Coordinates of C-alpha atoms in Angstrom, one line a residue:
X1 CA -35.4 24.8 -19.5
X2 CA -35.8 20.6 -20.5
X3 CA -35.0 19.1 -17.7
X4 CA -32.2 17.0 -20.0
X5 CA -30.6 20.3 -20.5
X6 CA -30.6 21.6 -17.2
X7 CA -28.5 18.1 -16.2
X8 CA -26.2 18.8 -19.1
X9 CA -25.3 22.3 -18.0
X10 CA -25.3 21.1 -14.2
X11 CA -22.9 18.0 -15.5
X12 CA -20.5 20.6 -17.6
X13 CA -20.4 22.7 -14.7
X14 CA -19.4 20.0 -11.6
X15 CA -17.0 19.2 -14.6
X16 CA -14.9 22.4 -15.0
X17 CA -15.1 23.2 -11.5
X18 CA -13.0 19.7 -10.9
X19 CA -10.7 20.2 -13.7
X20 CA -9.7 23.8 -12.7
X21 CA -9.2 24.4 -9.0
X22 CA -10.7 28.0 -8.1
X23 CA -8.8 30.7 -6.1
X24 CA -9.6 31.5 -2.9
X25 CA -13.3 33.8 -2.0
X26 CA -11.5 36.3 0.2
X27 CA -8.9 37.2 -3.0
X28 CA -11.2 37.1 -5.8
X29 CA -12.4 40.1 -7.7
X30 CA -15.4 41.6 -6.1
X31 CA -16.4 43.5 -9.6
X32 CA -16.9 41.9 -13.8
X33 CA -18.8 39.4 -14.8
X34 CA -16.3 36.8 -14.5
X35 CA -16.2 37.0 -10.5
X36 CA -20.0 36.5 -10.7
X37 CA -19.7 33.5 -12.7
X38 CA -16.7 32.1 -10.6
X39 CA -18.8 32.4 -7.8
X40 CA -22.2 30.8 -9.5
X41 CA -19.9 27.9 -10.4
X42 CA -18.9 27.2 -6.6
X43 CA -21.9 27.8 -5.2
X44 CA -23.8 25.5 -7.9
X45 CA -21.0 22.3 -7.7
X46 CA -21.2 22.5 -3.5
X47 CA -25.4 22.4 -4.4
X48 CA -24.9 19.7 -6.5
X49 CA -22.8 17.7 -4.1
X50 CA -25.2 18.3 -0.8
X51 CA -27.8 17.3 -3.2
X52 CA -26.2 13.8 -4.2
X53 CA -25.0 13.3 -0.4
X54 CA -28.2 13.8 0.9
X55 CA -29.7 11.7 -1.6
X56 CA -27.4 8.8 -0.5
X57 CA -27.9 9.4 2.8
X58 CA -31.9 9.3 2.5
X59 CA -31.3 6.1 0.3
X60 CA -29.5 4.3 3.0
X61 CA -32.1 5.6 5.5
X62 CA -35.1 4.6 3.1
X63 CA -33.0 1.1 2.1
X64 CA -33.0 0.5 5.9
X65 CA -36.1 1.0 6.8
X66 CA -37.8 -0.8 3.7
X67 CA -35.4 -3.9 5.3
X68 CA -36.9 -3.0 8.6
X69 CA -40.4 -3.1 7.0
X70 CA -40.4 -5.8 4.8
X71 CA -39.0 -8.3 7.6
X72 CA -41.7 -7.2 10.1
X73 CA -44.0 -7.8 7.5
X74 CA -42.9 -11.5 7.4
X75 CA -42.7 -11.9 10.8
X76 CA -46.0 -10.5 11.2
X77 CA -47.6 -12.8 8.4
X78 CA -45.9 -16.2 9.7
X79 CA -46.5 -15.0 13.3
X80 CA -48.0 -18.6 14.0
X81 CA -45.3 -20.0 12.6
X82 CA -42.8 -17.8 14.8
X83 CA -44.7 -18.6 17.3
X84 CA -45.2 -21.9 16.8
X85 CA -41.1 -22.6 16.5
X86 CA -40.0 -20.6 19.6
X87 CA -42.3 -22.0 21.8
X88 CA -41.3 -25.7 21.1
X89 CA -37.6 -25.1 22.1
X90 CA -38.3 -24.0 25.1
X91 CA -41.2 -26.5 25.7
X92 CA -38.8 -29.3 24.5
X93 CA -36.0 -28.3 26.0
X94 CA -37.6 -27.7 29.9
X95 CA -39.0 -31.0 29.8
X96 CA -36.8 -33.4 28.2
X97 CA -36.2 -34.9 31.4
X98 CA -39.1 -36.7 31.6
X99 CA -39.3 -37.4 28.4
X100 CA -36.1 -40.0 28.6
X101 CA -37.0 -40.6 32.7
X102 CA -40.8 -41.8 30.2
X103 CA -38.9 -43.7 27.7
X104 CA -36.2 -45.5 30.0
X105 CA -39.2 -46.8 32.1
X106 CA -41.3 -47.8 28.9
X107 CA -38.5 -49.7 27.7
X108 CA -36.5 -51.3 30.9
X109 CA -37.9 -52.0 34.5
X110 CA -37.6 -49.6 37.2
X111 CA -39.6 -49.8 40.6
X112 CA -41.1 -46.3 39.7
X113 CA -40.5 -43.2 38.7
X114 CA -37.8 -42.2 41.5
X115 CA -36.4 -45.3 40.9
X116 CA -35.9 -44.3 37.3
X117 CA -34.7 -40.3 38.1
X118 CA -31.9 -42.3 40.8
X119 CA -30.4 -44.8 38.9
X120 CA -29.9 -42.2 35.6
X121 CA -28.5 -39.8 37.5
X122 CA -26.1 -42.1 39.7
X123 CA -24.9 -43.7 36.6
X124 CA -25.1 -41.2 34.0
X125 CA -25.1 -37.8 36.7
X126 CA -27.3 -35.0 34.8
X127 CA -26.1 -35.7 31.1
X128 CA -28.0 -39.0 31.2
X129 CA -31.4 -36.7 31.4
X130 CA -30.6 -34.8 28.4
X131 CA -29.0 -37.6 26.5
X132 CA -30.6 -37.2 22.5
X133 CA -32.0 -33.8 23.2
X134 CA -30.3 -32.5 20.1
X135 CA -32.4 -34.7 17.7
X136 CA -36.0 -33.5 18.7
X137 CA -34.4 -30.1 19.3
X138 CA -33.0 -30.1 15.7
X139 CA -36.4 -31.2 14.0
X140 CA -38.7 -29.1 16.4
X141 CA -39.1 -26.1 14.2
X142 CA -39.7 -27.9 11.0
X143 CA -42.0 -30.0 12.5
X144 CA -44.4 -28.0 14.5
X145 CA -44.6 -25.4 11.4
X146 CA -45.7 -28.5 9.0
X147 CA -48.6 -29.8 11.8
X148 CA -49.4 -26.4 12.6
X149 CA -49.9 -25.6 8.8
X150 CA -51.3 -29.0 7.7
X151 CA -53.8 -28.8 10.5
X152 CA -55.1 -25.4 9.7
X153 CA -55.3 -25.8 6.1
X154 CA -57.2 -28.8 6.2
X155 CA -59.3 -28.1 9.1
X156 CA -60.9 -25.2 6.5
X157 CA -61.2 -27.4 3.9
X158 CA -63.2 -30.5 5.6
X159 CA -65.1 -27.3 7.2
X160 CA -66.1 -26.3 3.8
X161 CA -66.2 -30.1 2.6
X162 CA -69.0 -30.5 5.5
X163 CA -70.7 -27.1 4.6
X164 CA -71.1 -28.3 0.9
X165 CA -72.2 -31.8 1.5
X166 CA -74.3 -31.3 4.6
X167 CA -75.1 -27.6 5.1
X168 CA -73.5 -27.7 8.4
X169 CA -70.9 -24.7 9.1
X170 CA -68.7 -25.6 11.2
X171 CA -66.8 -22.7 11.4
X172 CA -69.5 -20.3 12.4
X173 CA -71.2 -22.2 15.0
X174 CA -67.8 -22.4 17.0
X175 CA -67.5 -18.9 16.8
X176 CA -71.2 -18.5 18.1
X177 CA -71.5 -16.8 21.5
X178 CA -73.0 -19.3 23.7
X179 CA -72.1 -22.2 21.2
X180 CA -70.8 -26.1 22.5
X181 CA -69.2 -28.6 20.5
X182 CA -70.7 -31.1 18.7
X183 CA -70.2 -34.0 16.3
X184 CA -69.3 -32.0 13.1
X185 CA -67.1 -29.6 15.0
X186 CA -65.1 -32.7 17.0
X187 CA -65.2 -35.0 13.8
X188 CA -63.6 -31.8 11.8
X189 CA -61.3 -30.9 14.2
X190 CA -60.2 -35.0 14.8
X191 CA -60.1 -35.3 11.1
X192 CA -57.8 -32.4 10.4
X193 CA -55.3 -33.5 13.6
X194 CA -55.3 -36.8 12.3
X195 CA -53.9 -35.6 8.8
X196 CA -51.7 -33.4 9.9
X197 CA -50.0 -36.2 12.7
X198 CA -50.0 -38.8 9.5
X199 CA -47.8 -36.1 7.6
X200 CA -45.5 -35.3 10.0
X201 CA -44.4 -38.8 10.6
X202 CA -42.3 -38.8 7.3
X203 CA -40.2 -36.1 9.2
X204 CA -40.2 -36.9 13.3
X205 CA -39.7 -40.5 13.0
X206 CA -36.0 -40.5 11.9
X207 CA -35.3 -38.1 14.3
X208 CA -36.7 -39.6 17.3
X209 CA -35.6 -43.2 16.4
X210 CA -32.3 -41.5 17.0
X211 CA -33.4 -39.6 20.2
X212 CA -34.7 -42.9 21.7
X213 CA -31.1 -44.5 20.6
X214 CA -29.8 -41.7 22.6
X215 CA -32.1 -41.9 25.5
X216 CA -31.5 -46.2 26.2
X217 CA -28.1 -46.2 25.0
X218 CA -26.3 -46.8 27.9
X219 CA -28.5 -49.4 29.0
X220 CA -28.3 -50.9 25.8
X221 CA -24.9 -51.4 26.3
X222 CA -25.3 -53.6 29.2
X223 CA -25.0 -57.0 28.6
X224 CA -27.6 -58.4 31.0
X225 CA -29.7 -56.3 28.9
X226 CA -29.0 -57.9 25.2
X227 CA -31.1 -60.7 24.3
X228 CA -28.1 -62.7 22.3
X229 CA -24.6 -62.4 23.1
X230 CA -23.9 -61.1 19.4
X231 CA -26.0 -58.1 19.3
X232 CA -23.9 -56.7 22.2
X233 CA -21.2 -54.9 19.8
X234 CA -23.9 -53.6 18.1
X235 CA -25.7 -52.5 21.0
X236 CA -22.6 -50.6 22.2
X237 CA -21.8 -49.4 19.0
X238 CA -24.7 -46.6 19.8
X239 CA -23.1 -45.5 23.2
X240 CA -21.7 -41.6 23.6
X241 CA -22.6 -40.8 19.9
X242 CA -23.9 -37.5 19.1
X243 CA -27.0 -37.0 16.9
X244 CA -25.1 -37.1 13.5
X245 CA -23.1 -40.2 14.5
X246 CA -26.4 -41.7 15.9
X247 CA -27.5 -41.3 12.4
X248 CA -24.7 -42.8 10.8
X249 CA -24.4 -45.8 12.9
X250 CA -28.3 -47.1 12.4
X251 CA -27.1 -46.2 8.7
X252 CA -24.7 -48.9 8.9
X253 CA -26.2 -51.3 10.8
X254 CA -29.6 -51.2 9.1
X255 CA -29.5 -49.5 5.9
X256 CA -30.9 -45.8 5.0
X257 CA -34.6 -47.6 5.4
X258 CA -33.4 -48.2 8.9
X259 CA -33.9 -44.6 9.9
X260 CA -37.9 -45.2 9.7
X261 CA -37.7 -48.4 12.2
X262 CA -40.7 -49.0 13.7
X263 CA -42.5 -46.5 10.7
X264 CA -46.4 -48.3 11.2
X265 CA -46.5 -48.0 14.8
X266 CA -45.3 -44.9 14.8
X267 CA -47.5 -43.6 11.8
X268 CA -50.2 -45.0 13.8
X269 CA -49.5 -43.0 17.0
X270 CA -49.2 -39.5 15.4
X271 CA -52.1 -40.3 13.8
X272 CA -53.9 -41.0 16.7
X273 CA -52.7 -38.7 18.8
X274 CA -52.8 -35.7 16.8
X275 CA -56.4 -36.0 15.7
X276 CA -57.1 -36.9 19.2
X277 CA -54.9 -33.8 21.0
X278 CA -56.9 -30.9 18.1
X279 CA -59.8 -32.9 19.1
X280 CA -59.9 -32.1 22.4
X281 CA -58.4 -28.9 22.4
X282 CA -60.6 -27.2 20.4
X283 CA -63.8 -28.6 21.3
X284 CA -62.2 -27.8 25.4
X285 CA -61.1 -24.4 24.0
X286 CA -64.9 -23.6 23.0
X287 CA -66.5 -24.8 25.8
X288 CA -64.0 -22.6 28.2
X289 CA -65.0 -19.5 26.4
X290 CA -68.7 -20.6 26.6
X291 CA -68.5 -21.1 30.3
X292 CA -66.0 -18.2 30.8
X293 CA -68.1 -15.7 28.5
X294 CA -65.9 -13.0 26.6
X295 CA -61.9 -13.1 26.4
X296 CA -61.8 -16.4 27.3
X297 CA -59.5 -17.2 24.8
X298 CA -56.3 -14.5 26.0
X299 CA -57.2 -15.5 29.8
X300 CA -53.5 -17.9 30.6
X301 CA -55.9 -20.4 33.1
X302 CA -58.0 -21.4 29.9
X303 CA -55.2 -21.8 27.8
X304 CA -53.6 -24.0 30.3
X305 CA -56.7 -26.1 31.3
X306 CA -57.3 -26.3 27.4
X307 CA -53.4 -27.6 26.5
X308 CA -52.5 -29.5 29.9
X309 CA -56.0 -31.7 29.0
X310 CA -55.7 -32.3 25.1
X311 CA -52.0 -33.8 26.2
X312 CA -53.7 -36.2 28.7
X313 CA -56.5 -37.3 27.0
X314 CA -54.1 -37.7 24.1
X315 CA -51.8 -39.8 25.7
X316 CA -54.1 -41.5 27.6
X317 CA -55.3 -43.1 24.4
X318 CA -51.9 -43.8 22.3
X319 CA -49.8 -44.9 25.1
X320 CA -49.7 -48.9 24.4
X321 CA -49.0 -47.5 20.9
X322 CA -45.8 -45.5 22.1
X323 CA -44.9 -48.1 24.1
X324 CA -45.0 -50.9 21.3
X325 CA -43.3 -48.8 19.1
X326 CA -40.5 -47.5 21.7
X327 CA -40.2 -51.1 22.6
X328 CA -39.8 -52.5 18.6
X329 CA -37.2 -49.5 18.1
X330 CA -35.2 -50.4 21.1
X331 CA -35.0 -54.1 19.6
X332 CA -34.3 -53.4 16.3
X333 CA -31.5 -51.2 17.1
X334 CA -29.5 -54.6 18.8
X335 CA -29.7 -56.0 14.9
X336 CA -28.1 -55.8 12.0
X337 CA -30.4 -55.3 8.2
X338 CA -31.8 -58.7 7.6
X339 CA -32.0 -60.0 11.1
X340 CA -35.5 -61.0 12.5
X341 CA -36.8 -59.0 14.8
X342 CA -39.7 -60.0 16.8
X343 CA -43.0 -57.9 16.6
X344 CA -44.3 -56.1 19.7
X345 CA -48.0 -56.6 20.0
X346 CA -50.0 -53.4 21.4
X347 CA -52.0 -54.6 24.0
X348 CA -54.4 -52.3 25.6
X349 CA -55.2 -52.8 29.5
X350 CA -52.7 -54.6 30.2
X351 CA -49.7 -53.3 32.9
X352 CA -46.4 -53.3 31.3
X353 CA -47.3 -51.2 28.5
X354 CA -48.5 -48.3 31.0
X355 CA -45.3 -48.2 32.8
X356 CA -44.3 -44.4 32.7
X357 CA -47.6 -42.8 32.0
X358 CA -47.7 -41.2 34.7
X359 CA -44.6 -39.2 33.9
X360 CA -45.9 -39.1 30.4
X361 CA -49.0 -37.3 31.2
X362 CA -47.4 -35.1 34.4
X363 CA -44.6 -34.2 30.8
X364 CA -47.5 -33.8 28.5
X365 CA -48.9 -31.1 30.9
X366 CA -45.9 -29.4 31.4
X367 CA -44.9 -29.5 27.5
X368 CA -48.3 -27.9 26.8
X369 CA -48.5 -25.2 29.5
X370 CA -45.5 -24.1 28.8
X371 CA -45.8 -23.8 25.3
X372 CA -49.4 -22.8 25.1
X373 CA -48.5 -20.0 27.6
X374 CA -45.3 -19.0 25.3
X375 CA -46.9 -19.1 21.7
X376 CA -49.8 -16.8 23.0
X377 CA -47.2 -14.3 24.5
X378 CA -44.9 -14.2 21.7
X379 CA -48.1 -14.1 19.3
X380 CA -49.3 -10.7 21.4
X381 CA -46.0 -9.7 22.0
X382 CA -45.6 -9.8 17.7
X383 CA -48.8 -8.1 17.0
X384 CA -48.0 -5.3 19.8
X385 CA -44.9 -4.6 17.6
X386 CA -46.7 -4.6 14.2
X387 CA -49.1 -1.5 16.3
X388 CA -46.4 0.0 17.2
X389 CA -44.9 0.3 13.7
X390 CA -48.1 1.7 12.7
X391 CA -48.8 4.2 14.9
X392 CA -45.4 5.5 14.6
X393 CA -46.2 6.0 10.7
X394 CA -44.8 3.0 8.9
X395 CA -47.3 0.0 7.6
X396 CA -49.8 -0.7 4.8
X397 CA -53.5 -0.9 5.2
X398 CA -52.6 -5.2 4.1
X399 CA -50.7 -4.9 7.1
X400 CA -53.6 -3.9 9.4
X401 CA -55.8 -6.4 7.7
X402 CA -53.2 -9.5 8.7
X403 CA -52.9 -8.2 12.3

């Protein structure tokens, strides 16, 4: 029978058996035709209803599982990105203390570095350490996803620019057992950093304009501390203000424009310091696994030699930048849009502007172990999932392939 048929009859069927309520099986005839069709009807409907609740029922299983499926799938694909995001929290948020213990000694005197931690804490008690921690904690994940991406995307295509012009590939000699870096691999690998720190500026600088706000605002607010008797209103004017406020008050003050205060010294800085920080860890990555032989790579000691040193060298370069810009931000913030403010001159070499590196780099090494160490967990920690998921039965052979 056409299948369009055999619905028909099944339809007419459910039909009449929910029009006409049937009697009873233990009082029905047990001889004629008409018991035997009775019963064909009952048996067929109660078919036909298993069959549609089934159905449902392995919909909502399949439905569940295809969700279950298609979101490992992402999270498998953007792994780095996962990763990536995670791993900064928890790097920024550990070490924020000596990120503003860094920034209150760049931008005030203290005797040293205990000096610093007693004074915050005796004026401001622990708040004071994680004053503006919401800013850098709000832009974290957007951030590290763009540099991360930027930087891989272009480190490929100078790779392939370098291959085409000069017939050197890059790529394969650093994954060369036995290999070292050299001068296309660290130009490549500076290059690419470099790009991806000039990007990222048009996003972080806003925010940490206003984390720096946060950081010095209560010693803004002192008056010994404002050069002009004037700009203490609006120095105050940024004390106990949340992020969004933060934002809104250098609005007012200074105009939306305002927000990128201090953009060229900071522009210069990323860019720096992220070509600088790939730079060196990459070309300290390779030579770990060279000297460490095979599995170098998953071992947490090289990871952590490999991050803690690309943060030092990093900031042992940009620092006068950081502090020039931390100190122009600072000042600007005590004027209104259209007041002068004086430009800070980076000078390299010379004492004041290396007050604080010492926390700076002793931060750098802890922001970078931690986070190295997390974003390689939560990476194997992913892909052991994904192999799960396909040994239990589940997964495409595209799946494998982006494992």
């Amino acid at each position: 029978m056409p299948a369009d048929l055999r619905d028909d009859q099944e339809n007419r069927l459910q039909n009449d058996s929910a029009r006409r309520p049937l009697p009873p099986r233990s009082i029905m005839p047990q001889h004629g035709g008409n018991s035997h069709t009775t019963t064909t009807t009952t048996e067929g409907s109660s078919n036909i209803n298993n069959r549609d609740g089934g159905g449902a029922a392995r919909n909502t299983v399949d439905g569940a599982r295809t969700d279950v499926s298609n979101t490992r799938r992402l999270v498998k694909r953007y792994r780095v990105e996962v990763a990536a995001s995670a791993s900064s929290v928890l790097s920024t948020l550990t070490t924020f203390p000596l990120d503003s213990v860094k920034t209150r000694m760049q931008t005030y005197k203290y005797a040293g570095f205990l000096d610093c931690v007693r004074h915050t804490y005796q004026t401001e008690k622990m708040r004071g350490f994680f004053r503006g921690v919401t800013a850098p904690m709000a832009s974290i994940t957007l951030v590290r996803t763009v540099s991360f991406s930027i930087y891989q995307r272009s480190k490929y295509s100078y790779c392939d620019w370098v291959k085409k012009n000069f017939g050197v590939d890059v790529m394969s000699h650093v994954s060369a057992r036995g290999s070292y870096p050299n001068f296309w691999s660290v130009a490549t690998f500076g290059a690419a950093g470099a790009t991806a720190g000039s990007c990222i500026t048009l996003i972080a600088c806003p925010f940490e304009l206003t984390k720096l706000s946060a950081q010095v605002s209560v010693l803004m607010a002192d008056k010994k501390n404002c050069p002009k008797p004037e700009s203490h209103a609006i120095a105050a004017s940024y004390q106990n203000k949340g992020t969004l406020k933060t934002f809104g008050n250098i609005i007012k003050h200074r105009g939306f424009m305002g927000l990128y205060t201090g953009f060229r010294l900071h522009l210069l800085r990323d860019t720096l310091g992220t070509g600088t920080y790939f730079m060196t860890y990459e070309s300290s990555k390779q030579l770990l696994t060279t000297l460490g032989g095979d599995g170098t790579h998953s071992n947490p000691l090289a990871v952590l030699v490999a991050g803690g040193l690309c943060g030092i060298v990093s900031w042992a370069l940009i620092y006068p930048v950081d502090s020039a810009k931390s100190i122009y931000q600072r000042n600007s913030l005590m004027y209104s849009k259209g007041q002068t403010v004086e430009p800070v001159k980076i000078a390299f070499f010379q004492r004041n502007m290396y007050r604080g590196l010492g926390v700076s780099m002793g931060r750098s090494c802890a922001v970078n172990a931690v986070f190295f160490s997390s974003f390689e967990f939560l990476k194997k920690r992913i892909k052991a999932m994904d192999e799960h998921s396909h040994t239990s039965g589940g997964g495409s052979g595209r799946d494998k392939l982006l494992q």
